[in-house]
Amino acid sequence: TSGQAGNGTDVLMFSGSTLTVRQIPGVLGFGGAPMTVGPDGSVHVVTGAQTPTGIQFSLSRITATAIQTTTFEGNFTSFVRVAGDGTAYIQAQRFSGNNIVRELKIVRTDGTVISVTIPGQGAALQANGGNLVVAPDGTAYTSYISETGRFHIAVITADGAITTRALPVGVTVDQPVSISPTGAAFQRVSRVDPETGQSFVSVVSVATGAVSEEIPGLGAVSMGTDPIVFGPDGRGYVFAAQQIGSASC
């Protein structure tokens, strides 16, 4: 839990009957989810503080023994994602002249920050914490729209190397990438037939570009769950809303 006072936030940590209070700069209310717990048990908190030049955004990493706070220029546009080794990822945007620069911030456990510029225009994904997904191995995925209007996936390694994957011409993206139990990335896409107006849903393998068979219908907005649901055997399930009100998978 947390409490706020002035321009700081108290984070209360419980372990059995032991209570520890740790204070971080800034107040909650920025960057979507106020807290994200990593697989390694670290807690990552987004805060903001008013300064003479505007709001200063911070990301604090809290463990049982230490606090590490990193400040950023601009504002955050996604929830914090945390890889298996405790590295934190968050999207940010800032102004450079009249242009908006979109970046992925990779914050390592030692406080080192890697900034990766994301090309194009960000796809506006509001469901499930924004347009950023991180696989257990630290590979980040975010979608964007190029100058030609085509959707792409930016694939960013834990070291900050970026490659891009073009999605099929004519499809749109309204949900983030989904990660299978094996760590493979898949993107659900939608397409509208220009002649009939019929909507279709399909799935694209980010690694290979292979496209599944199309399902007639509209892609259901999945709040709180992945747009592709995977079973223990790795089989994926996608749902599409039919005009008659049924669903197929």
JSON list of C-alpha atoms in Angstrom, two decimals:
[
{"chain": "A", "resi": 1, "resn": "THR", "atom": "CA", "xyz": [0.00, 0.00, 0.00]},
{"chain": "A", "resi": 2, "resn": "SER", "atom": "CA", "xyz": [1.10, 3.65, -0.16]},
{"chain": "A", "resi": 3, "resn": "GLY", "atom": "CA", "xyz": [0.43, 7.03, 1.36]},
{"chain": "A", "resi": 4, "resn": "GLN", "atom": "CA", "xyz": [1.21, 10.48, -0.02]},
{"chain": "A", "resi": 5, "resn": "ALA", "atom": "CA", "xyz": [2.48, 13.55, 1.78]},
{"chain": "A", "resi": 6, "resn": "GLY", "atom": "CA", "xyz": [3.69, 16.75, 0.12]},
{"chain": "A", "resi": 7, "resn": "ASN", "atom": "CA", "xyz": [5.83, 15.84, -2.86]},
{"chain": "A", "resi": 8, "resn": "GLY", "atom": "CA", "xyz": [6.72, 12.34, -1.66]},
{"chain": "A", "resi": 9, "resn": "THR", "atom": "CA", "xyz": [5.06, 8.96, -1.43]},
{"chain": "A", "resi": 10, "resn": "ASP", "atom": "CA", "xyz": [5.39, 6.49, 1.43]},
{"chain": "A", "resi": 11, "resn": "VAL", "atom": "CA", "xyz": [5.41, 2.85, 0.38]},
{"chain": "A", "resi": 12, "resn": "LEU", "atom": "CA", "xyz": [4.51, 0.39, 3.16]},
{"chain": "A", "resi": 13, "resn": "MET", "atom": "CA", "xyz": [6.09, -3.04, 2.80]},
{"chain": "A", "resi": 14, "resn": "PHE", "atom": "CA", "xyz": [4.68, -5.99, 4.74]},
{"chain": "A", "resi": 15, "resn": "SER", "atom": "CA", "xyz": [6.40, -9.28, 5.54]},
{"chain": "A", "resi": 16, "resn": "GLY", "atom": "CA", "xyz": [4.52, -11.29, 8.11]},
{"chain": "A", "resi": 17, "resn": "SER", "atom": "CA", "xyz": [4.17, -8.97, 11.13]},
{"chain": "A", "resi": 18, "resn": "THR", "atom": "CA", "xyz": [7.06, -6.75, 10.01]},
{"chain": "A", "resi": 19, "resn": "LEU", "atom": "CA", "xyz": [6.24, -3.35, 8.50]},
{"chain": "A", "resi": 20, "resn": "THR", "atom": "CA", "xyz": [8.79, -1.24, 6.66]},
{"chain": "A", "resi": 21, "resn": "VAL", "atom": "CA", "xyz": [8.11, 2.29, 5.40]},
{"chain": "A", "resi": 22, "resn": "ARG", "atom": "CA", "xyz": [10.07, 3.54, 2.41]},
{"chain": "A", "resi": 23, "resn": "GLN", "atom": "CA", "xyz": [9.71, 6.98, 0.86]},
{"chain": "A", "resi": 24, "resn": "ILE", "atom": "CA", "xyz": [10.09, 7.81, -2.81]},
{"chain": "A", "resi": 25, "resn": "PRO", "atom": "CA", "xyz": [9.93, 11.22, -4.55]},
{"chain": "A", "resi": 26, "resn": "GLY", "atom": "CA", "xyz": [6.77, 12.45, -6.23]},
{"chain": "A", "resi": 27, "resn": "VAL", "atom": "CA", "xyz": [3.14, 11.42, -5.93]},
{"chain": "A", "resi": 28, "resn": "LEU", "atom": "CA", "xyz": [1.05, 8.70, -7.53]},
{"chain": "A", "resi": 29, "resn": "GLY", "atom": "CA", "xyz": [-1.36, 9.24, -10.42]},
{"chain": "A", "resi": 30, "resn": "PHE", "atom": "CA", "xyz": [0.97, 9.01, -13.41]},
{"chain": "A", "resi": 31, "resn": "GLY", "atom": "CA", "xyz": [1.69, 6.23, -15.92]},
{"chain": "A", "resi": 32, "resn": "GLY", "atom": "CA", "xyz": [-1.42, 4.08, -15.45]},
{"chain": "A", "resi": 33, "resn": "ALA", "atom": "CA", "xyz": [-1.00, 1.34, -12.86]},
{"chain": "A", "resi": 34, "resn": "PRO", "atom": "CA", "xyz": [0.64, 2.87, -9.76]},
{"chain": "A", "resi": 35, "resn": "MET", "atom": "CA", "xyz": [2.65, -0.25, -8.90]},
{"chain": "A", "resi": 36, "resn": "THR", "atom": "CA", "xyz": [4.07, -3.20, -10.81]},
{"chain": "A", "resi": 37, "resn": "VAL", "atom": "CA", "xyz": [5.67, -6.18, -9.10]},
{"chain": "A", "resi": 38, "resn": "GLY", "atom": "CA", "xyz": [8.43, -7.92, -11.06]},
{"chain": "A", "resi": 39, "resn": "PRO", "atom": "CA", "xyz": [9.08, -11.67, -11.17]},
{"chain": "A", "resi": 40, "resn": "ASP", "atom": "CA", "xyz": [12.11, -11.09, -8.92]},
{"chain": "A", "resi": 41, "resn": "GLY", "atom": "CA", "xyz": [9.92, -9.47, -6.23]},
{"chain": "A", "resi": 42, "resn": "SER", "atom": "CA", "xyz": [11.00, -5.90, -6.95]},
{"chain": "A", "resi": 43, "resn": "VAL", "atom": "CA", "xyz": [8.28, -3.23, -6.87]},
{"chain": "A", "resi": 44, "resn": "HIS", "atom": "CA", "xyz": [8.24, -0.51, -9.53]},
{"chain": "A", "resi": 45, "resn": "VAL", "atom": "CA", "xyz": [6.33, 2.72, -8.83]},
{"chain": "A", "resi": 46, "resn": "VAL", "atom": "CA", "xyz": [5.63, 5.61, -11.23]},
{"chain": "A", "resi": 47, "resn": "THR", "atom": "CA", "xyz": [5.35, 9.06, -9.64]},
{"chain": "A", "resi": 48, "resn": "GLY", "atom": "CA", "xyz": [5.38, 12.70, -10.66]},
{"chain": "A", "resi": 49, "resn": "ALA", "atom": "CA", "xyz": [6.49, 15.89, -8.94]},
{"chain": "A", "resi": 50, "resn": "GLN", "atom": "CA", "xyz": [5.76, 19.51, -9.82]},
{"chain": "A", "resi": 51, "resn": "THR", "atom": "CA", "xyz": [8.86, 21.56, -10.69]},
{"chain": "A", "resi": 52, "resn": "PRO", "atom": "CA", "xyz": [9.30, 25.14, -11.94]},
{"chain": "A", "resi": 53, "resn": "THR", "atom": "CA", "xyz": [9.54, 23.82, -15.50]},
{"chain": "A", "resi": 54, "resn": "GLY", "atom": "CA", "xyz": [6.70, 21.30, -15.32]},
{"chain": "A", "resi": 55, "resn": "ILE", "atom": "CA", "xyz": [6.13, 17.80, -13.99]},
{"chain": "A", "resi": 56, "resn": "GLN", "atom": "CA", "xyz": [9.15, 15.61, -13.34]},
{"chain": "A", "resi": 57, "resn": "PHE", "atom": "CA", "xyz": [8.36, 11.92, -13.85]},
{"chain": "A", "resi": 58, "resn": "SER", "atom": "CA", "xyz": [10.15, 9.21, -11.91]},
{"chain": "A", "resi": 59, "resn": "LEU", "atom": "CA", "xyz": [10.31, 5.44, -11.79]},
{"chain": "A", "resi": 60, "resn": "SER", "atom": "CA", "xyz": [11.37, 3.94, -8.45]},
{"chain": "A", "resi": 61, "resn": "ARG", "atom": "CA", "xyz": [12.53, 0.35, -8.00]},
{"chain": "A", "resi": 62, "resn": "ILE", "atom": "CA", "xyz": [12.01, -0.88, -4.45]},
{"chain": "A", "resi": 63, "resn": "THR", "atom": "CA", "xyz": [13.46, -4.04, -2.95]},
{"chain": "A", "resi": 64, "resn": "ALA", "atom": "CA", "xyz": [13.68, -5.30, 0.60]},
{"chain": "A", "resi": 65, "resn": "THR", "atom": "CA", "xyz": [17.02, -3.52, 1.06]},
{"chain": "A", "resi": 66, "resn": "ALA", "atom": "CA", "xyz": [17.20, -0.59, -1.36]},
{"chain": "A", "resi": 67, "resn": "ILE", "atom": "CA", "xyz": [15.41, 2.09, -3.38]},
{"chain": "A", "resi": 68, "resn": "GLN", "atom": "CA", "xyz": [16.57, 3.18, -6.81]},
{"chain": "A", "resi": 69, "resn": "THR", "atom": "CA", "xyz": [14.84, 6.16, -8.46]},
{"chain": "A", "resi": 70, "resn": "THR", "atom": "CA", "xyz": [15.30, 7.24, -12.08]},
{"chain": "A", "resi": 71, "resn": "THR", "atom": "CA", "xyz": [13.88, 10.49, -13.46]},
{"chain": "A", "resi": 72, "resn": "PHE", "atom": "CA", "xyz": [12.79, 11.01, -17.05]},
{"chain": "A", "resi": 73, "resn": "GLU", "atom": "CA", "xyz": [12.11, 13.78, -19.51]},
{"chain": "A", "resi": 74, "resn": "GLY", "atom": "CA", "xyz": [8.60, 13.80, -20.96]},
{"chain": "A", "resi": 75, "resn": "ASN", "atom": "CA", "xyz": [5.67, 11.67, -19.80]},
{"chain": "A", "resi": 76, "resn": "PHE", "atom": "CA", "xyz": [4.92, 7.97, -19.65]},
{"chain": "A", "resi": 77, "resn": "THR", "atom": "CA", "xyz": [2.46, 6.38, -22.07]},
{"chain": "A", "resi": 78, "resn": "SER", "atom": "CA", "xyz": [2.29, 2.76, -20.87]},
{"chain": "A", "resi": 79, "resn": "PHE", "atom": "CA", "xyz": [2.26, 0.65, -17.75]},
{"chain": "A", "resi": 80, "resn": "VAL", "atom": "CA", "xyz": [5.59, -0.54, -16.41]},
{"chain": "A", "resi": 81, "resn": "ARG", "atom": "CA", "xyz": [6.59, -4.00, -17.65]},
{"chain": "A", "resi": 82, "resn": "VAL", "atom": "CA", "xyz": [9.23, -6.04, -15.84]},
{"chain": "A", "resi": 83, "resn": "ALA", "atom": "CA", "xyz": [11.37, -8.83, -17.33]},
{"chain": "A", "resi": 84, "resn": "GLY", "atom": "CA", "xyz": [12.42, -11.95, -15.49]},
{"chain": "A", "resi": 85, "resn": "ASP", "atom": "CA", "xyz": [15.72, -10.41, -14.33]},
{"chain": "A", "resi": 86, "resn": "GLY", "atom": "CA", "xyz": [14.04, -7.33, -12.82]},
{"chain": "A", "resi": 87, "resn": "THR", "atom": "CA", "xyz": [14.75, -4.95, -15.72]},
{"chain": "A", "resi": 88, "resn": "ALA", "atom": "CA", "xyz": [11.90, -2.43, -16.11]},
{"chain": "A", "resi": 89, "resn": "TYR", "atom": "CA", "xyz": [10.46, -1.16, -19.38]},
{"chain": "A", "resi": 90, "resn": "ILE", "atom": "CA", "xyz": [8.16, 1.80, -19.96]},
{"chain": "A", "resi": 91, "resn": "GLN", "atom": "CA", "xyz": [7.18, 3.90, -22.94]},
{"chain": "A", "resi": 92, "resn": "ALA", "atom": "CA", "xyz": [7.66, 7.66, -22.81]},
{"chain": "A", "resi": 93, "resn": "GLN", "atom": "CA", "xyz": [7.16, 10.58, -25.14]},
{"chain": "A", "resi": 94, "resn": "ARG", "atom": "CA", "xyz": [8.64, 14.06, -25.21]},
{"chain": "A", "resi": 95, "resn": "PHE", "atom": "CA", "xyz": [8.72, 17.10, -27.47]},
{"chain": "A", "resi": 96, "resn": "SER", "atom": "CA", "xyz": [11.73, 17.87, -29.65]},
{"chain": "A", "resi": 97, "resn": "GLY", "atom": "CA", "xyz": [10.93, 21.16, -31.32]},
{"chain": "A", "resi": 98, "resn": "ASN", "atom": "CA", "xyz": [7.53, 20.66, -32.92]},
{"chain": "A", "resi": 99, "resn": "ASN", "atom": "CA", "xyz": [7.92, 16.88, -33.08]},
{"chain": "A", "resi": 100, "resn": "ILE", "atom": "CA", "xyz": [6.91, 14.21, -30.60]},
{"chain": "A", "resi": 101, "resn": "VAL", "atom": "CA", "xyz": [9.64, 11.65, -29.88]},
{"chain": "A", "resi": 102, "resn": "ARG", "atom": "CA", "xyz": [8.44, 8.26, -28.70]},
{"chain": "A", "resi": 103, "resn": "GLU", "atom": "CA", "xyz": [10.94, 6.19, -26.75]},
{"chain": "A", "resi": 104, "resn": "LEU", "atom": "CA", "xyz": [11.21, 2.92, -24.90]},
{"chain": "A", "resi": 105, "resn": "LYS", "atom": "CA", "xyz": [13.03, 3.33, -21.60]},
{"chain": "A", "resi": 106, "resn": "ILE", "atom": "CA", "xyz": [14.86, 0.22, -20.42]},
{"chain": "A", "resi": 107, "resn": "VAL", "atom": "CA", "xyz": [15.92, 0.58, -16.79]},
{"chain": "A", "resi": 108, "resn": "ARG", "atom": "CA", "xyz": [18.33, -2.09, -15.63]},
{"chain": "A", "resi": 109, "resn": "THR", "atom": "CA", "xyz": [18.65, -3.19, -12.03]},
{"chain": "A", "resi": 110, "resn": "ASP", "atom": "CA", "xyz": [21.88, -1.20, -11.60]},
{"chain": "A", "resi": 111, "resn": "GLY", "atom": "CA", "xyz": [20.13, 2.02, -12.66]},
{"chain": "A", "resi": 112, "resn": "THR", "atom": "CA", "xyz": [21.51, 2.11, -16.20]},
{"chain": "A", "resi": 113, "resn": "VAL", "atom": "CA", "xyz": [18.94, 3.50, -18.65]},
{"chain": "A", "resi": 114, "resn": "ILE", "atom": "CA", "xyz": [18.79, 2.61, -22.34]},
{"chain": "A", "resi": 115, "resn": "SER", "atom": "CA", "xyz": [16.59, 4.86, -24.52]},
{"chain": "A", "resi": 116, "resn": "VAL", "atom": "CA", "xyz": [15.35, 3.47, -27.82]},
{"chain": "A", "resi": 117, "resn": "THR", "atom": "CA", "xyz": [13.54, 5.73, -30.29]},
{"chain": "A", "resi": 118, "resn": "ILE", "atom": "CA", "xyz": [10.41, 4.10, -31.71]},
{"chain": "A", "resi": 119, "resn": "PRO", "atom": "CA", "xyz": [9.66, 5.07, -35.31]},
{"chain": "A", "resi": 120, "resn": "GLY", "atom": "CA", "xyz": [6.38, 6.14, -36.80]},
{"chain": "A", "resi": 121, "resn": "GLN", "atom": "CA", "xyz": [3.17, 7.02, -34.99]},
{"chain": "A", "resi": 122, "resn": "GLY", "atom": "CA", "xyz": [2.22, 4.96, -31.98]},
{"chain": "A", "resi": 123, "resn": "ALA", "atom": "CA", "xyz": [-0.86, 2.80, -32.34]},
{"chain": "A", "resi": 124, "resn": "ALA", "atom": "CA", "xyz": [-3.43, 3.99, -29.79]},
{"chain": "A", "resi": 125, "resn": "LEU", "atom": "CA", "xyz": [-4.02, 0.89, -27.69]},
{"chain": "A", "resi": 126, "resn": "GLN", "atom": "CA", "xyz": [-5.87, 1.61, -24.45]},
{"chain": "A", "resi": 127, "resn": "ALA", "atom": "CA", "xyz": [-6.61, -1.93, -23.32]},
{"chain": "A", "resi": 128, "resn": "ASN", "atom": "CA", "xyz": [-4.35, -3.89, -20.98]},
{"chain": "A", "resi": 129, "resn": "GLY", "atom": "CA", "xyz": [-1.99, -1.11, -19.99]},
{"chain": "A", "resi": 130, "resn": "GLY", "atom": "CA", "xyz": [-1.05, 0.36, -23.33]},
{"chain": "A", "resi": 131, "resn": "ASN", "atom": "CA", "xyz": [1.07, -0.49, -26.34]},
{"chain": "A", "resi": 132, "resn": "LEU", "atom": "CA", "xyz": [3.93, -2.38, -24.70]},
{"chain": "A", "resi": 133, "resn": "VAL", "atom": "CA", "xyz": [4.54, -6.05, -23.96]},
{"chain": "A", "resi": 134, "resn": "VAL", "atom": "CA", "xyz": [7.75, -7.62, -22.64]},
{"chain": "A", "resi": 135, "resn": "ALA", "atom": "CA", "xyz": [8.56, -11.32, -22.93]},
{"chain": "A", "resi": 136, "resn": "PRO", "atom": "CA", "xyz": [10.27, -13.18, -20.06]},
{"chain": "A", "resi": 137, "resn": "ASP", "atom": "CA", "xyz": [13.61, -13.00, -21.92]},
{"chain": "A", "resi": 138, "resn": "GLY", "atom": "CA", "xyz": [13.47, -9.18, -21.96]},
{"chain": "A", "resi": 139, "resn": "THR", "atom": "CA", "xyz": [12.39, -8.70, -25.59]},
{"chain": "A", "resi": 140, "resn": "ALA", "atom": "CA", "xyz": [9.93, -5.80, -25.88]},
{"chain": "A", "resi": 141, "resn": "TYR", "atom": "CA", "xyz": [7.18, -5.44, -28.48]},
{"chain": "A", "resi": 142, "resn": "THR", "atom": "CA", "xyz": [5.27, -2.30, -29.46]},
{"chain": "A", "resi": 143, "resn": "SER", "atom": "CA", "xyz": [3.20, -1.49, -32.54]},
{"chain": "A", "resi": 144, "resn": "TYR", "atom": "CA", "xyz": [3.33, 1.66, -34.64]},
{"chain": "A", "resi": 145, "resn": "ILE", "atom": "CA", "xyz": [2.03, 3.11, -37.90]},
{"chain": "A", "resi": 146, "resn": "SER", "atom": "CA", "xyz": [4.47, 4.10, -40.63]},
{"chain": "A", "resi": 147, "resn": "GLU", "atom": "CA", "xyz": [4.18, 7.19, -42.87]},
{"chain": "A", "resi": 148, "resn": "THR", "atom": "CA", "xyz": [2.39, 5.04, -45.46]},
{"chain": "A", "resi": 149, "resn": "GLY", "atom": "CA", "xyz": [-0.27, 4.04, -42.94]},
{"chain": "A", "resi": 150, "resn": "ARG", "atom": "CA", "xyz": [0.95, 0.46, -42.60]},
{"chain": "A", "resi": 151, "resn": "PHE", "atom": "CA", "xyz": [1.10, -1.14, -39.16]},
{"chain": "A", "resi": 152, "resn": "HIS", "atom": "CA", "xyz": [4.41, -2.51, -37.90]},
{"chain": "A", "resi": 153, "resn": "ILE", "atom": "CA", "xyz": [5.77, -4.20, -34.79]},
{"chain": "A", "resi": 154, "resn": "ALA", "atom": "CA", "xyz": [8.98, -2.87, -33.26]},
{"chain": "A", "resi": 155, "resn": "VAL", "atom": "CA", "xyz": [10.97, -5.67, -31.62]},
{"chain": "A", "resi": 156, "resn": "ILE", "atom": "CA", "xyz": [13.49, -4.37, -29.07]},
{"chain": "A", "resi": 157, "resn": "THR", "atom": "CA", "xyz": [16.04, -6.53, -27.27]},
{"chain": "A", "resi": 158, "resn": "ALA", "atom": "CA", "xyz": [17.13, -6.06, -23.68]},
{"chain": "A", "resi": 159, "resn": "ASP", "atom": "CA", "xyz": [20.30, -4.38, -25.01]},
{"chain": "A", "resi": 160, "resn": "GLY", "atom": "CA", "xyz": [18.31, -1.81, -26.97]},
{"chain": "A", "resi": 161, "resn": "ALA", "atom": "CA", "xyz": [18.70, -3.24, -30.49]},
{"chain": "A", "resi": 162, "resn": "ILE", "atom": "CA", "xyz": [15.57, -2.59, -32.57]},
{"chain": "A", "resi": 163, "resn": "THR", "atom": "CA", "xyz": [14.18, -4.41, -35.59]},
{"chain": "A", "resi": 164, "resn": "THR", "atom": "CA", "xyz": [10.83, -3.86, -37.25]},
{"chain": "A", "resi": 165, "resn": "ARG", "atom": "CA", "xyz": [8.28, -6.28, -38.65]},
{"chain": "A", "resi": 166, "resn": "ALA", "atom": "CA", "xyz": [5.74, -5.08, -41.23]},
{"chain": "A", "resi": 167, "resn": "LEU", "atom": "CA", "xyz": [2.24, -6.48, -40.75]},
{"chain": "A", "resi": 168, "resn": "PRO", "atom": "CA", "xyz": [0.12, -7.43, -43.78]},
{"chain": "A", "resi": 169, "resn": "VAL", "atom": "CA", "xyz": [-1.13, -4.55, -45.91]},
{"chain": "A", "resi": 170, "resn": "GLY", "atom": "CA", "xyz": [-4.65, -3.46, -44.99]},
{"chain": "A", "resi": 171, "resn": "VAL", "atom": "CA", "xyz": [-4.79, -4.77, -41.42]},
{"chain": "A", "resi": 172, "resn": "THR", "atom": "CA", "xyz": [-5.15, -2.72, -38.27]},
{"chain": "A", "resi": 173, "resn": "VAL", "atom": "CA", "xyz": [-4.05, -3.35, -34.69]},
{"chain": "A", "resi": 174, "resn": "ASP", "atom": "CA", "xyz": [-6.19, -2.58, -31.65]},
{"chain": "A", "resi": 175, "resn": "GLN", "atom": "CA", "xyz": [-4.56, -4.83, -29.03]},
{"chain": "A", "resi": 176, "resn": "PRO", "atom": "CA", "xyz": [-0.98, -5.41, -27.86]},
{"chain": "A", "resi": 177, "resn": "VAL", "atom": "CA", "xyz": [1.19, -8.41, -28.80]},
{"chain": "A", "resi": 178, "resn": "SER", "atom": "CA", "xyz": [0.54, -11.70, -27.00]},
{"chain": "A", "resi": 179, "resn": "ILE", "atom": "CA", "xyz": [3.34, -13.96, -25.74]},
{"chain": "A", "resi": 180, "resn": "SER", "atom": "CA", "xyz": [2.92, -17.75, -25.88]},
{"chain": "A", "resi": 181, "resn": "PRO", "atom": "CA", "xyz": [4.14, -20.13, -23.14]},
{"chain": "A", "resi": 182, "resn": "THR", "atom": "CA", "xyz": [7.23, -20.78, -25.29]},
{"chain": "A", "resi": 183, "resn": "GLY", "atom": "CA", "xyz": [8.06, -17.05, -25.49]},
{"chain": "A", "resi": 184, "resn": "ALA", "atom": "CA", "xyz": [6.93, -16.61, -29.12]},
{"chain": "A", "resi": 185, "resn": "ALA", "atom": "CA", "xyz": [5.15, -13.35, -30.00]},
{"chain": "A", "resi": 186, "resn": "PHE", "atom": "CA", "xyz": [1.89, -13.17, -31.94]},
{"chain": "A", "resi": 187, "resn": "GLN", "atom": "CA", "xyz": [-0.17, -10.17, -33.02]},
{"chain": "A", "resi": 188, "resn": "ARG", "atom": "CA", "xyz": [-3.93, -10.27, -33.48]},
{"chain": "A", "resi": 189, "resn": "VAL", "atom": "CA", "xyz": [-4.96, -8.10, -36.45]},
{"chain": "A", "resi": 190, "resn": "SER", "atom": "CA", "xyz": [-8.22, -7.01, -38.03]},
{"chain": "A", "resi": 191, "resn": "ARG", "atom": "CA", "xyz": [-9.16, -6.36, -41.65]},
{"chain": "A", "resi": 192, "resn": "VAL", "atom": "CA", "xyz": [-12.24, -4.92, -43.34]},
{"chain": "A", "resi": 193, "resn": "ASP", "atom": "CA", "xyz": [-13.05, -6.05, -46.87]},
{"chain": "A", "resi": 194, "resn": "PRO", "atom": "CA", "xyz": [-13.34, -2.79, -48.88]},
{"chain": "A", "resi": 195, "resn": "GLU", "atom": "CA", "xyz": [-16.05, -4.24, -51.17]},
{"chain": "A", "resi": 196, "resn": "THR", "atom": "CA", "xyz": [-18.34, -6.05, -48.74]},
{"chain": "A", "resi": 197, "resn": "GLY", "atom": "CA", "xyz": [-17.55, -4.26, -45.49]},
{"chain": "A", "resi": 198, "resn": "GLN", "atom": "CA", "xyz": [-17.10, -7.65, -43.80]},
{"chain": "A", "resi": 199, "resn": "SER", "atom": "CA", "xyz": [-14.65, -7.69, -40.88]},
{"chain": "A", "resi": 200, "resn": "PHE", "atom": "CA", "xyz": [-12.08, -10.42, -40.35]},
{"chain": "A", "resi": 201, "resn": "VAL", "atom": "CA", "xyz": [-9.65, -11.34, -37.58]},
{"chain": "A", "resi": 202, "resn": "SER", "atom": "CA", "xyz": [-6.37, -13.23, -37.99]},
{"chain": "A", "resi": 203, "resn": "VAL", "atom": "CA", "xyz": [-3.12, -13.81, -36.12]},
{"chain": "A", "resi": 204, "resn": "VAL", "atom": "CA", "xyz": [0.40, -12.96, -37.32]},
{"chain": "A", "resi": 205, "resn": "SER", "atom": "CA", "xyz": [3.60, -14.57, -36.08]},
{"chain": "A", "resi": 206, "resn": "VAL", "atom": "CA", "xyz": [5.92, -11.67, -35.28]},
{"chain": "A", "resi": 207, "resn": "ALA", "atom": "CA", "xyz": [9.04, -13.79, -35.84]},
{"chain": "A", "resi": 208, "resn": "THR", "atom": "CA", "xyz": [8.12, -15.35, -39.19]},
{"chain": "A", "resi": 209, "resn": "GLY", "atom": "CA", "xyz": [5.33, -13.17, -40.59]},
{"chain": "A", "resi": 210, "resn": "ALA", "atom": "CA", "xyz": [3.13, -16.24, -41.09]},
{"chain": "A", "resi": 211, "resn": "VAL", "atom": "CA", "xyz": [-0.58, -15.37, -41.04]},
{"chain": "A", "resi": 212, "resn": "SER", "atom": "CA", "xyz": [-3.36, -17.62, -39.79]},
{"chain": "A", "resi": 213, "resn": "GLU", "atom": "CA", "xyz": [-6.63, -18.26, -41.55]},
{"chain": "A", "resi": 214, "resn": "GLU", "atom": "CA", "xyz": [-9.03, -15.34, -41.17]},
{"chain": "A", "resi": 215, "resn": "ILE", "atom": "CA", "xyz": [-12.04, -15.55, -38.88]},
{"chain": "A", "resi": 216, "resn": "PRO", "atom": "CA", "xyz": [-15.11, -13.55, -39.94]},
{"chain": "A", "resi": 217, "resn": "GLY", "atom": "CA", "xyz": [-16.17, -11.03, -37.32]},
{"chain": "A", "resi": 218, "resn": "LEU", "atom": "CA", "xyz": [-14.86, -8.23, -35.15]},
{"chain": "A", "resi": 219, "resn": "GLY", "atom": "CA", "xyz": [-11.97, -8.67, -32.77]},
{"chain": "A", "resi": 220, "resn": "ALA", "atom": "CA", "xyz": [-13.34, -8.57, -29.23]},
{"chain": "A", "resi": 221, "resn": "VAL", "atom": "CA", "xyz": [-11.75, -5.97, -26.97]},
{"chain": "A", "resi": 222, "resn": "SER", "atom": "CA", "xyz": [-10.19, -7.93, -24.13]},
{"chain": "A", "resi": 223, "resn": "MET", "atom": "CA", "xyz": [-9.89, -5.83, -20.98]},
{"chain": "A", "resi": 224, "resn": "GLY", "atom": "CA", "xyz": [-7.63, -7.50, -18.44]},
{"chain": "A", "resi": 225, "resn": "THR", "atom": "CA", "xyz": [-6.84, -10.54, -20.57]},
{"chain": "A", "resi": 226, "resn": "ASP", "atom": "CA", "xyz": [-4.61, -11.09, -23.58]},
{"chain": "A", "resi": 227, "resn": "PRO", "atom": "CA", "xyz": [-6.27, -10.85, -27.02]},
{"chain": "A", "resi": 228, "resn": "ILE", "atom": "CA", "xyz": [-4.86, -14.34, -27.66]},
{"chain": "A", "resi": 229, "resn": "VAL", "atom": "CA", "xyz": [-5.38, -16.85, -24.86]},
{"chain": "A", "resi": 230, "resn": "PHE", "atom": "CA", "xyz": [-2.94, -19.77, -24.69]},
{"chain": "A", "resi": 231, "resn": "GLY", "atom": "CA", "xyz": [-3.53, -23.16, -23.16]},
{"chain": "A", "resi": 232, "resn": "PRO", "atom": "CA", "xyz": [-0.88, -25.17, -21.29]},
{"chain": "A", "resi": 233, "resn": "ASP", "atom": "CA", "xyz": [-0.06, -27.01, -24.52]},
{"chain": "A", "resi": 234, "resn": "GLY", "atom": "CA", "xyz": [0.73, -23.72, -26.30]},
{"chain": "A", "resi": 235, "resn": "ARG", "atom": "CA", "xyz": [-2.43, -23.76, -28.42]},
{"chain": "A", "resi": 236, "resn": "GLY", "atom": "CA", "xyz": [-3.79, -20.25, -28.94]},
{"chain": "A", "resi": 237, "resn": "TYR", "atom": "CA", "xyz": [-7.42, -19.12, -29.00]},
{"chain": "A", "resi": 238, "resn": "VAL", "atom": "CA", "xyz": [-8.80, -15.99, -30.64]},
{"chain": "A", "resi": 239, "resn": "PHE", "atom": "CA", "xyz": [-12.40, -14.81, -30.50]},
{"chain": "A", "resi": 240, "resn": "ALA", "atom": "CA", "xyz": [-14.33, -12.76, -33.04]},
{"chain": "A", "resi": 241, "resn": "ALA", "atom": "CA", "xyz": [-17.77, -11.22, -32.56]},
{"chain": "A", "resi": 242, "resn": "GLN", "atom": "CA", "xyz": [-20.21, -12.28, -35.26]},
{"chain": "A", "resi": 243, "resn": "GLN", "atom": "CA", "xyz": [-22.97, -10.03, -36.54]},
{"chain": "A", "resi": 244, "resn": "ILE", "atom": "CA", "xyz": [-25.54, -12.59, -35.33]},
{"chain": "A", "resi": 245, "resn": "GLY", "atom": "CA", "xyz": [-24.09, -12.28, -31.82]},
{"chain": "A", "resi": 246, "resn": "SER", "atom": "CA", "xyz": [-22.19, -15.58, -31.59]},
{"chain": "A", "resi": 247, "resn": "ALA", "atom": "CA", "xyz": [-18.46, -16.12, -31.24]},
{"chain": "A", "resi": 248, "resn": "SER", "atom": "CA", "xyz": [-16.07, -18.40, -33.08]},
{"chain": "A", "resi": 249, "resn": "CYS", "atom": "CA", "xyz": [-12.53, -19.48, -32.33]}
]
